[in-house]
Coordinates of N, CA, C and O in Angstrom, one line a residue:
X1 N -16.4 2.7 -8.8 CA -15.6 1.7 -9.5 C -14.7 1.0 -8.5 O -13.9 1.6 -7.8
X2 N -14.7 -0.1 -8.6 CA -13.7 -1.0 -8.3 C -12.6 -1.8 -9.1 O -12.6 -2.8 -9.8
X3 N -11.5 -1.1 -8.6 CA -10.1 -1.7 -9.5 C -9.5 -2.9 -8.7 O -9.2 -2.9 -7.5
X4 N -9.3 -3.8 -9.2 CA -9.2 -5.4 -8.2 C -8.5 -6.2 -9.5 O -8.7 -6.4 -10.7
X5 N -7.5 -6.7 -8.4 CA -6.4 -7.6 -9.9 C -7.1 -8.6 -10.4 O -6.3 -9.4 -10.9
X6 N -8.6 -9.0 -10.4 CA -9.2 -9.7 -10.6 C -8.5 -11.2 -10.5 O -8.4 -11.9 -11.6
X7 N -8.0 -11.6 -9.7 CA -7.1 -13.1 -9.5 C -8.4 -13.5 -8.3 O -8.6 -13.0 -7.2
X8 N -9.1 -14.6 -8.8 CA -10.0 -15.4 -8.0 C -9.3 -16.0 -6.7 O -8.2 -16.5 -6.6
X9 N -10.1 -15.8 -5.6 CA -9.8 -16.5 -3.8 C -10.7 -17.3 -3.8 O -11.5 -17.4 -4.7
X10 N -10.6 -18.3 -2.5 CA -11.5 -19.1 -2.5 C -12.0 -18.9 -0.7 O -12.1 -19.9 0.0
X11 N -12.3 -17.8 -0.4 CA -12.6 -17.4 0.8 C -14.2 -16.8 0.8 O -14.8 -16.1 -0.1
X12 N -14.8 -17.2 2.0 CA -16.4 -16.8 1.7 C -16.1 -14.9 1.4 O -16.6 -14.1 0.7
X13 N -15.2 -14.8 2.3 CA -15.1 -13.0 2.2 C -14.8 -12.4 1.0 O -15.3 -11.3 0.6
X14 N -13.8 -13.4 0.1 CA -13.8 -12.9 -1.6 C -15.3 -13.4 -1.8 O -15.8 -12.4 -2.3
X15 N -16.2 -14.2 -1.6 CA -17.4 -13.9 -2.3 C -18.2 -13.3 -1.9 O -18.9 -12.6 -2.7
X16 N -18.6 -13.1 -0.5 CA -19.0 -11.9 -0.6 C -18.7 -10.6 -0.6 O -19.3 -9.8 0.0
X17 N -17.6 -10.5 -1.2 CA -17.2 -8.8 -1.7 C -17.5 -8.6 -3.2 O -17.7 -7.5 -3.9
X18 N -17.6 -10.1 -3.6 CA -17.9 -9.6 -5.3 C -19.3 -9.6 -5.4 O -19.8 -9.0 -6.4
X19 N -20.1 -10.5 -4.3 CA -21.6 -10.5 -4.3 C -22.0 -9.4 -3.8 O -23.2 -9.2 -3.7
X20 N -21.2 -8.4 -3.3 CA -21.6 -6.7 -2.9 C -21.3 -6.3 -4.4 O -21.9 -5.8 -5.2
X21 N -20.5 -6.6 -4.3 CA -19.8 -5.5 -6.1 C -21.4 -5.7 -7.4 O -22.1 -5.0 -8.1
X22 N -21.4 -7.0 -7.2 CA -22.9 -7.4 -8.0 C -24.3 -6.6 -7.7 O -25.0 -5.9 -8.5
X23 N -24.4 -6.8 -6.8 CA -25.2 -6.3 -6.2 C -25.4 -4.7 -5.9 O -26.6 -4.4 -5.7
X24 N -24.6 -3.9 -6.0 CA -25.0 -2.6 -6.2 C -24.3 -1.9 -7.4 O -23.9 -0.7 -7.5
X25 N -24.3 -2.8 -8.2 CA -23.8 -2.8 -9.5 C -23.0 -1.5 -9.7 O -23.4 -0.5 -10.3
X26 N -21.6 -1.8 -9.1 CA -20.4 -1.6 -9.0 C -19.5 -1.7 -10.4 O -19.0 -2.8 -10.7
X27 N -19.3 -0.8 -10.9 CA -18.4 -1.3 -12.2 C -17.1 -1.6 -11.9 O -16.4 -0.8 -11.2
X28 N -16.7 -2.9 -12.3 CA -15.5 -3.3 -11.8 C -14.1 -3.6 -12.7 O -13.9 -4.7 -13.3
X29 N -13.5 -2.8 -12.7 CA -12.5 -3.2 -13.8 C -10.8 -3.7 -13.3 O -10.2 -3.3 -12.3
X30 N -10.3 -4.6 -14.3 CA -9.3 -5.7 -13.7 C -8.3 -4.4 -13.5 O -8.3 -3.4 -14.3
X31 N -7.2 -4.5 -12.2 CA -6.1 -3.2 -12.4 C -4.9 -4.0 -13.3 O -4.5 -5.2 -13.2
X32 N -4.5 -2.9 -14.1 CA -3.1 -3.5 -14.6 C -2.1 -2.3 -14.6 O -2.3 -1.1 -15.0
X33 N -1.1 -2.9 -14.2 CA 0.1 -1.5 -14.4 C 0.0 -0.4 -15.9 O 0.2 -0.9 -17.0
X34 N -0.2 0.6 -15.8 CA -0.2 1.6 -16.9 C -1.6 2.3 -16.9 O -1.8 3.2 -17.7
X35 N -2.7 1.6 -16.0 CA -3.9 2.6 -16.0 C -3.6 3.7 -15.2 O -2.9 3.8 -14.3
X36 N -4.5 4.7 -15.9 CA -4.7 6.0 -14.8 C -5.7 6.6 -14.9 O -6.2 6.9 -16.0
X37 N -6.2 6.8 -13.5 CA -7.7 7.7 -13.3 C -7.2 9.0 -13.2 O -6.1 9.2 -12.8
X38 N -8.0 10.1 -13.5 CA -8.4 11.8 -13.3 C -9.5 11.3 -11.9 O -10.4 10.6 -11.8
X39 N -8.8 12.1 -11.0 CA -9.3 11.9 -9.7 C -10.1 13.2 -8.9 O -10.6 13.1 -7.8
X40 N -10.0 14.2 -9.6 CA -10.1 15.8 -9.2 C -9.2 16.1 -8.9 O -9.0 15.7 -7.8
X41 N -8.5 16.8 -9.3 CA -7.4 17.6 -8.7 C -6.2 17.0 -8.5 O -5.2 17.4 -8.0
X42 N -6.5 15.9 -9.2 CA -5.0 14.8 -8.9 C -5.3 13.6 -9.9 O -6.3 13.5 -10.6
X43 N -3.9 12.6 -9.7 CA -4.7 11.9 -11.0 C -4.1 10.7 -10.1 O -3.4 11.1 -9.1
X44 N -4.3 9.3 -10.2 CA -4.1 7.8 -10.0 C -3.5 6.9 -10.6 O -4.3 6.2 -11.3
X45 N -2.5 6.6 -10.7 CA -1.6 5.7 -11.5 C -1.5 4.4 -10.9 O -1.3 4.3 -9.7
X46 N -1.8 3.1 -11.7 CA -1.7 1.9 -11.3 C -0.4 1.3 -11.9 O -0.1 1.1 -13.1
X47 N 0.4 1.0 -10.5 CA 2.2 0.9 -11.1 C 2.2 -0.6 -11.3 O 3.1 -1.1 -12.1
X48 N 1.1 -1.6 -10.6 CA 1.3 -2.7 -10.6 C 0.0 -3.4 -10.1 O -0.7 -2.8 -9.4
X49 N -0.3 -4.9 -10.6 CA 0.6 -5.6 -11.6 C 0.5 -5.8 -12.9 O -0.5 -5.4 -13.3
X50 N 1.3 -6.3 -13.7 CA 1.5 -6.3 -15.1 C 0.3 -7.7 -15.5 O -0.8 -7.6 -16.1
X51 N 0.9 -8.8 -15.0 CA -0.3 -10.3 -14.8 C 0.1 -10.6 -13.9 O 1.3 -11.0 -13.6
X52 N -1.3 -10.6 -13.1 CA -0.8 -11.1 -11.5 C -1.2 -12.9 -12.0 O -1.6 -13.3 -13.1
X53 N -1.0 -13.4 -10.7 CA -1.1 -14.8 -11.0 C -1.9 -15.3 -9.9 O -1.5 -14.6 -9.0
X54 N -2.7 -16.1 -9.2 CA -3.1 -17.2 -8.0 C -2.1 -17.5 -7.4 O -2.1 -17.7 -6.1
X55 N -1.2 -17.6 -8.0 CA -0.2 -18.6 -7.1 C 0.9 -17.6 -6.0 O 1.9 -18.0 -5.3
X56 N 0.3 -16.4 -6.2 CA 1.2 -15.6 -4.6 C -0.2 -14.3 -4.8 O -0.3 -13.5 -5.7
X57 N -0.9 -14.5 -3.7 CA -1.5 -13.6 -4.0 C -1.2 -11.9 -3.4 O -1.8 -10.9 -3.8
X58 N -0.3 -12.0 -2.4 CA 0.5 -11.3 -2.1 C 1.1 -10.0 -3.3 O 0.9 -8.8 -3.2
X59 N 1.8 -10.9 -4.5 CA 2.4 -10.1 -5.5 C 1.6 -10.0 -6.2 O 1.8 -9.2 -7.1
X60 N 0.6 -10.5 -6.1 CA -0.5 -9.7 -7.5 C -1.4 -8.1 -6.7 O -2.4 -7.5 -7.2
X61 N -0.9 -7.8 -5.8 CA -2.1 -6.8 -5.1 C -1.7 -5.6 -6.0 O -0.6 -5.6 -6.4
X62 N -2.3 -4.9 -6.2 CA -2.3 -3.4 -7.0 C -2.0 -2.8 -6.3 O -2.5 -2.6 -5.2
X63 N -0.9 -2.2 -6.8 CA 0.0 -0.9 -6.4 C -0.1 0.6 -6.7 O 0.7 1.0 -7.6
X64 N -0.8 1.3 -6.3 CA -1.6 2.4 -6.7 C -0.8 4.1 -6.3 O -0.7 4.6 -5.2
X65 N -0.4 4.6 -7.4 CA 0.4 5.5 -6.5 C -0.5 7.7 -7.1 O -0.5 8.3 -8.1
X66 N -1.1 8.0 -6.0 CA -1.8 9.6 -6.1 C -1.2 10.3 -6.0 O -0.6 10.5 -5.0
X67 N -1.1 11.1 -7.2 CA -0.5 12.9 -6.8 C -1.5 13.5 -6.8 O -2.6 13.2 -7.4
X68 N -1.1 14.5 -5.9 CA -2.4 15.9 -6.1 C -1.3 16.8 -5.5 O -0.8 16.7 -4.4
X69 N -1.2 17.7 -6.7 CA 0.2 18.7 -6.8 C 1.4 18.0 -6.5 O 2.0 17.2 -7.2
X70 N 1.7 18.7 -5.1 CA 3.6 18.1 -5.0 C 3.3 17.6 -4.3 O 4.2 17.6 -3.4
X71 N 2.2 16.9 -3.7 CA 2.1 15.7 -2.8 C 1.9 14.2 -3.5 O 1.1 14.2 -4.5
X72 N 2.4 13.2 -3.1 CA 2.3 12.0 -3.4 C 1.8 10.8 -2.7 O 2.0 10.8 -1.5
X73 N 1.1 9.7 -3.1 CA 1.1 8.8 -1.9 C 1.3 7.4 -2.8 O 0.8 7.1 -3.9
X74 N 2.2 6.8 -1.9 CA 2.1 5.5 -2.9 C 1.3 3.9 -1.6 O 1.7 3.5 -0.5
X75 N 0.3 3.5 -2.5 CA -0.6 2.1 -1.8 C 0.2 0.9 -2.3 O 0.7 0.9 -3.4
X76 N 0.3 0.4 -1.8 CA 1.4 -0.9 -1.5 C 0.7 -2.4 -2.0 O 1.0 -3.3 -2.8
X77 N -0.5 -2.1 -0.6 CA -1.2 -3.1 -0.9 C -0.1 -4.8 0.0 O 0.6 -4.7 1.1
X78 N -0.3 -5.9 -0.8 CA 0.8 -6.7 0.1 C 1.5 -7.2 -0.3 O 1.8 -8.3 0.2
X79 N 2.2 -6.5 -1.7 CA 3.4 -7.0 -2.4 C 4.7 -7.2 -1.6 O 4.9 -6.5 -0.6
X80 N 5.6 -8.0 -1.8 CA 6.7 -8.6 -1.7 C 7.7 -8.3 -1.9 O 7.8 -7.1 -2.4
X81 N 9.0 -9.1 -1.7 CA 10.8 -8.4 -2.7 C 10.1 -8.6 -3.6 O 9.6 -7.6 -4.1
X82 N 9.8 -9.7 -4.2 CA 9.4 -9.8 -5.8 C 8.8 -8.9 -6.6 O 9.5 -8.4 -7.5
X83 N 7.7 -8.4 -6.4 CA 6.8 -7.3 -6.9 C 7.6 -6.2 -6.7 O 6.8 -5.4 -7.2
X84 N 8.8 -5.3 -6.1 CA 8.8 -4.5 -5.6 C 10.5 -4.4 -6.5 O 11.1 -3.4 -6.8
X85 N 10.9 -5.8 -6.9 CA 12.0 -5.5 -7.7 C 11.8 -5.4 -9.1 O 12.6 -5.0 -9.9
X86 N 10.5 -6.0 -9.3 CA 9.9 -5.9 -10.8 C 9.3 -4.9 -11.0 O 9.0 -4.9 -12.2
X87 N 8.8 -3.6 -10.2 CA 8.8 -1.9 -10.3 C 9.6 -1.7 -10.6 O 9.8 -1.2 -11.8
X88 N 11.1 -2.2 -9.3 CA 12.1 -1.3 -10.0 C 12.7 -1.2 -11.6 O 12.9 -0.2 -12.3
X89 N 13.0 -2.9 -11.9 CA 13.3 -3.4 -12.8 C 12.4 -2.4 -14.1 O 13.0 -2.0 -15.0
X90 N 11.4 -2.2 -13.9 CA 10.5 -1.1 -15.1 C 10.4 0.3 -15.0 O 9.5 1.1 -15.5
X91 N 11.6 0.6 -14.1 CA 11.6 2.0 -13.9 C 10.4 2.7 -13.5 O 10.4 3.8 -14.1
X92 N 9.3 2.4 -12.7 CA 7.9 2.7 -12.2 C 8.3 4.2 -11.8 O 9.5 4.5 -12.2
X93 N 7.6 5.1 -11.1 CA 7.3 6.4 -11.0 C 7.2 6.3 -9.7 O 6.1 6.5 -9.2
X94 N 8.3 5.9 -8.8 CA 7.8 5.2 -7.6 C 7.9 6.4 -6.3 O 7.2 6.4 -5.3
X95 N 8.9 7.1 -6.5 CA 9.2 8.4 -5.4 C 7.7 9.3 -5.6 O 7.1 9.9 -6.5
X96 N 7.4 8.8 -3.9 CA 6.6 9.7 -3.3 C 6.4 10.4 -1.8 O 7.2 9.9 -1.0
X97 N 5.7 11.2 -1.4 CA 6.1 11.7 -0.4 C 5.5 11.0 0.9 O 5.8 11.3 2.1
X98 N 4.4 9.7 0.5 CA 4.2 9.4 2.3 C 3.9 7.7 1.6 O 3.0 7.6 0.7
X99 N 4.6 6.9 2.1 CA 4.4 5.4 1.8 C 3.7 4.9 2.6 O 3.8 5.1 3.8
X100 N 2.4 3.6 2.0 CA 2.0 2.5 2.8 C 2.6 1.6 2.8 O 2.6 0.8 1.9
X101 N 3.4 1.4 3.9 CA 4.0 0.3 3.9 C 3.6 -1.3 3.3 O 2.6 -1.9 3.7
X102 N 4.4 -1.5 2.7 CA 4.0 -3.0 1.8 C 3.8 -4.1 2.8 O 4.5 -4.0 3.8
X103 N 3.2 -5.0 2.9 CA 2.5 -6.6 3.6 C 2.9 -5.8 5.0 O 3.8 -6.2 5.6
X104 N 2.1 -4.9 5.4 CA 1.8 -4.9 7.3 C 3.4 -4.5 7.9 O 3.6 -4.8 9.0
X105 N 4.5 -3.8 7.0 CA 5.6 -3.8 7.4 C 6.6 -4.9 7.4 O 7.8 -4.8 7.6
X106 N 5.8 -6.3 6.9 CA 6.6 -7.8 7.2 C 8.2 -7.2 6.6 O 8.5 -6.0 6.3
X107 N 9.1 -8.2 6.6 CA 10.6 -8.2 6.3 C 10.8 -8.8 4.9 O 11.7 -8.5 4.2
X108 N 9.6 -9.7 4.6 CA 9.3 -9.7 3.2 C 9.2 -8.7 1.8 O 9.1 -8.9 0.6
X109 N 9.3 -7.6 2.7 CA 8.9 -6.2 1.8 C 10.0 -5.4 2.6 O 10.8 -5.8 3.5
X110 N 9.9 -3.8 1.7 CA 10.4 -2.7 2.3 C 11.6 -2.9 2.0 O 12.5 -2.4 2.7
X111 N 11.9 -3.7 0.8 CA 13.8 -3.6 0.7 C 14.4 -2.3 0.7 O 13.6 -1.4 0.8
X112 N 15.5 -2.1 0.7 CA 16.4 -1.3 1.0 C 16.3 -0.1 -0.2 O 16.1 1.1 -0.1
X113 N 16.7 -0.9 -1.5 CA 16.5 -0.7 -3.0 C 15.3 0.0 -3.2 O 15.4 1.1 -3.7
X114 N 14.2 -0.4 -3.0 CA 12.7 -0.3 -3.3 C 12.1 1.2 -2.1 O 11.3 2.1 -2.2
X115 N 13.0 0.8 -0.9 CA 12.4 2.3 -0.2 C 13.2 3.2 -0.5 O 12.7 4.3 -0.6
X116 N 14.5 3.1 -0.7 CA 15.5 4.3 -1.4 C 14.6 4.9 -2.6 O 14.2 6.0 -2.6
X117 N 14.2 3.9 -3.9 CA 13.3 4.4 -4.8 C 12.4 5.1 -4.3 O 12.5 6.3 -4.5
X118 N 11.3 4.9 -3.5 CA 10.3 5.8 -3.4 C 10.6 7.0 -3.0 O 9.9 8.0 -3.3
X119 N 11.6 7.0 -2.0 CA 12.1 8.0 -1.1 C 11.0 8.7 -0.3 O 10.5 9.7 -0.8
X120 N 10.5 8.3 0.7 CA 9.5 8.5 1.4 C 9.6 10.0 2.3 O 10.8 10.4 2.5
X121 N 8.6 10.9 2.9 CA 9.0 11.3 4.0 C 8.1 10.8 5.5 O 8.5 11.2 6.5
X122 N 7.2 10.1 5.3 CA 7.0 9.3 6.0 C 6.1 8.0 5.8 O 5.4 8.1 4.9
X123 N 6.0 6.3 6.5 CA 6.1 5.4 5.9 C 4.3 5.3 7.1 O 4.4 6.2 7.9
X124 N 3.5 4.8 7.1 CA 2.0 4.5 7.3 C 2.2 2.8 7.1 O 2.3 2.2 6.0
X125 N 2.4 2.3 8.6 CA 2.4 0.7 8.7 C 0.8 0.5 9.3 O 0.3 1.2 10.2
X126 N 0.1 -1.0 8.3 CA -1.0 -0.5 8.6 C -0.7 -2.3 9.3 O -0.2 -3.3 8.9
X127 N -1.4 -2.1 10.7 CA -1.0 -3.8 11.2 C -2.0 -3.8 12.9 O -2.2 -2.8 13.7
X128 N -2.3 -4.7 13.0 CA -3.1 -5.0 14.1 C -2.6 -5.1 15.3 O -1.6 -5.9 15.3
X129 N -2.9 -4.6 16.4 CA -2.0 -5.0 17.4 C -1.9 -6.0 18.7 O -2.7 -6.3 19.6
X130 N -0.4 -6.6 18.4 CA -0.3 -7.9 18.8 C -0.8 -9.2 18.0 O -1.2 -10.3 18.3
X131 N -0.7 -8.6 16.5 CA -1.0 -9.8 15.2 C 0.0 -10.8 15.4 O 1.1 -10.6 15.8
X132 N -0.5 -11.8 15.2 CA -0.3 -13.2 15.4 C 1.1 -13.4 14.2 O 1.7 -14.4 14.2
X133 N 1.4 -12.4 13.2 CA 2.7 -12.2 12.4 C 3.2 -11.7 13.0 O 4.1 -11.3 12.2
X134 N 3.5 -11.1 14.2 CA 4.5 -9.8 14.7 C 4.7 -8.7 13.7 O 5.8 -8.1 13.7
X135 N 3.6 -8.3 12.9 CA 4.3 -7.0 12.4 C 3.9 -5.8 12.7 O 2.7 -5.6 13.2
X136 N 4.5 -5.2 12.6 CA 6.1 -5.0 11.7 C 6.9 -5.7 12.0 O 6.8 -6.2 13.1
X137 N 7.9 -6.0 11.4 CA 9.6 -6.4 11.5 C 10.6 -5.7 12.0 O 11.2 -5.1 11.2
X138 N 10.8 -5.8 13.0 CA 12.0 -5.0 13.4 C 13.2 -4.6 12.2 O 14.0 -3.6 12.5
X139 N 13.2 -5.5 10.9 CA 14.2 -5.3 10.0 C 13.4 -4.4 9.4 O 14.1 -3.5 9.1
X140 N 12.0 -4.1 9.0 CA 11.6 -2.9 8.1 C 11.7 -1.8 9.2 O 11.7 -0.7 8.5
X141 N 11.8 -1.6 10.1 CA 11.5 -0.6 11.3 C 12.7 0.0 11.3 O 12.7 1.2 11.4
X142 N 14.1 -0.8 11.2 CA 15.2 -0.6 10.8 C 15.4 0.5 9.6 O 15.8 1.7 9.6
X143 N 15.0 -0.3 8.6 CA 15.2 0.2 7.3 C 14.3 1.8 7.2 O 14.8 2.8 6.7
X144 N 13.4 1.6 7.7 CA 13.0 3.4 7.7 C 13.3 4.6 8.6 O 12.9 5.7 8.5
X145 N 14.1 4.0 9.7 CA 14.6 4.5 11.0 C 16.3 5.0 10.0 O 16.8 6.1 9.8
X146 N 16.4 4.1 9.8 CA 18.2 4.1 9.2 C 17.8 5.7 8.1 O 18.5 6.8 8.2
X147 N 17.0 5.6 7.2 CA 16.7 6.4 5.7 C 15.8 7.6 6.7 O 15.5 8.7 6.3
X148 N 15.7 7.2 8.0 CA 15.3 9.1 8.4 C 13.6 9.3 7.8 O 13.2 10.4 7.4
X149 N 12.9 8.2 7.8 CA 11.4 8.1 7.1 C 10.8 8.2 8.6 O 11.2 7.4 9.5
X150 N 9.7 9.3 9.0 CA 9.0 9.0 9.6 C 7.9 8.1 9.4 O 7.3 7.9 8.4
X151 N 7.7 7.4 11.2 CA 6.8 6.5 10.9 C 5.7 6.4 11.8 O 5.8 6.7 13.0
X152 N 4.5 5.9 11.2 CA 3.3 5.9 12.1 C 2.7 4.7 11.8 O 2.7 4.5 10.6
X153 N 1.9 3.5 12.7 CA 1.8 2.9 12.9 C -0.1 2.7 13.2 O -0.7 3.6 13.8
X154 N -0.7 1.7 12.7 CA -2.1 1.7 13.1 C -2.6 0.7 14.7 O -3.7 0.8 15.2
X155 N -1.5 0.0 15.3 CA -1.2 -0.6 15.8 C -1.4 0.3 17.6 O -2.0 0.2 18.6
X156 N -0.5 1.0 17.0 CA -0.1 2.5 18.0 C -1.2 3.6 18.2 O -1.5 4.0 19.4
X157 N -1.6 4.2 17.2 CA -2.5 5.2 17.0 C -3.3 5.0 16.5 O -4.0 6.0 16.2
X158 N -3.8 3.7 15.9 CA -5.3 3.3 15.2 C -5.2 3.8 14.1 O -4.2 3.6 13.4
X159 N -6.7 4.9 13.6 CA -7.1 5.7 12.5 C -5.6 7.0 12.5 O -5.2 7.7 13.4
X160 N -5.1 6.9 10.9 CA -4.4 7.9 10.9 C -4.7 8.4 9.2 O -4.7 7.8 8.1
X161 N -5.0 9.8 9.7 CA -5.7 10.4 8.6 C -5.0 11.5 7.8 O -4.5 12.5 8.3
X162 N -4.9 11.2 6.5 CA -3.7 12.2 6.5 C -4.4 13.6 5.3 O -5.1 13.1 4.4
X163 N -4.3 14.4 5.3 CA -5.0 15.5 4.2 C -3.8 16.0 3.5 O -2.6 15.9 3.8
X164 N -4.3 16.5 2.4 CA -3.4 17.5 1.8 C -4.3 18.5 1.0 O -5.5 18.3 0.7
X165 N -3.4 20.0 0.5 CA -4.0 20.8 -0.5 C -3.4 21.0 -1.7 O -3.4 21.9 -2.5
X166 N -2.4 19.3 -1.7 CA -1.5 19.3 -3.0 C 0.0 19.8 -2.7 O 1.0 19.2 -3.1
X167 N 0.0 21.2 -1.8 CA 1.4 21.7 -1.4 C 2.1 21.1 -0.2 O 3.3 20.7 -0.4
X168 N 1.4 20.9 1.1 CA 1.6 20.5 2.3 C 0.5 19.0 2.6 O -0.4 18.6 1.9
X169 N 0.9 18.7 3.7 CA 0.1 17.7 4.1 C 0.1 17.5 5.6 O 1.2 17.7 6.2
X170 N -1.4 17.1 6.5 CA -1.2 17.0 7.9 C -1.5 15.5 8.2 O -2.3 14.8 7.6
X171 N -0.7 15.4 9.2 CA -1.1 14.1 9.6 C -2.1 13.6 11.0 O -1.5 13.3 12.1
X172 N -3.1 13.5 10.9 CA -3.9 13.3 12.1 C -4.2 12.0 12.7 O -4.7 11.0 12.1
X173 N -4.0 12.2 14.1 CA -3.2 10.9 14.9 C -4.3 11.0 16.1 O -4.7 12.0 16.6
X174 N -4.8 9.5 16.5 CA -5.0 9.9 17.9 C -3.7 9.3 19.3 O -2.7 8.6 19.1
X175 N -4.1 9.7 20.2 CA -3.6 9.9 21.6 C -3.1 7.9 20.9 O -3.8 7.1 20.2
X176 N -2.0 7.6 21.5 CA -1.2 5.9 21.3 C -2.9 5.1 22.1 O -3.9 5.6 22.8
X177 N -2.7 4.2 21.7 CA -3.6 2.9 21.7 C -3.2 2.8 23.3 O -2.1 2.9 23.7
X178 N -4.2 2.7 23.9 CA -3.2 2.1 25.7 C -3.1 0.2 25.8 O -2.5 -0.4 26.7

């Protein structure tokens, strides 16, 4: 299954991702805040969005947050302040134990308000290195340095893989990027 805020692009790569989704006949259903999947052993809560729109596609990305036991993770995706004050604003279910950082770390995201809610214990910035946006932001790098969030970077250590058995969780890293 594929959960996708169904908000049309006009990029050959949105078409052919939906001409994969066709093509191996992929059940695809629109995400809206308030779904939730039984995942095995855990379940999947879609916190956002309520109606996404074309016109930022940024704030329409689905925000997906997994428990499995007392572990949590919350997907970000590349929501914005906007999307991320309109969780708060709905009292979303947002504290969890390891955050993807929202749009690549940008300064656009990661408010102060919105990461206090989640309360992280550590934050997964997922971003390319030497991307042509500079991210991370030195002001989100801030903001999870200040709140005592560890942080790990894809930029730095590439693939970071994280497990859990519901109680604990490891985080597996390779050797920094040279």
């Amino acid at each position: 299954e594929v959960i996708d805020p169904a908000v049309p692009h006009t990029t050959k790569t949105f078409e052919d991702y939906l001409t994969l989704i066709d093509s191996k006949d992929i059940k695809f259903t629109e995400g809206r805040a308030g779904m939730t999947r039984d995942i095995g052993g855990g379940v999947m809560e879609v916190l956002h969005p309520i109606s996404p729109s074309s016109d930022d596609l940024n704030d329409s990305s689905i925000v997906v947050k997994v428990t499995m036991g007392e572990v949590s993770f919350l997907f970000t995706g590349d929501v914005e302040r906007v999307s991320e004050e309109e969780m708060l604003a709905r009292n979303e279910p947002l504290k969890s134990t390891i955050l993807k950082s929202p749009h690549h770390g940008s300064s656009t995201s990661s408010t102060p308000a919105f990461i206090r809610a989640v309360n992280p214990d550590t934050a997964i910035i997922m971003c390319g290195r030497d991307n042509k946006y500079g991210h991370p932001h030195r002001e989100t790098l801030e903001t999870y340095t200040k709140m005592g969030i560890d942080i790990y970077r894809t930029d730095i250590y590439g693939d970071i893989i994280i497990t859990t058995d519901g109680q604990t969780y490891d985080i597996n890293i390779n050797k920094p990027i040279e």
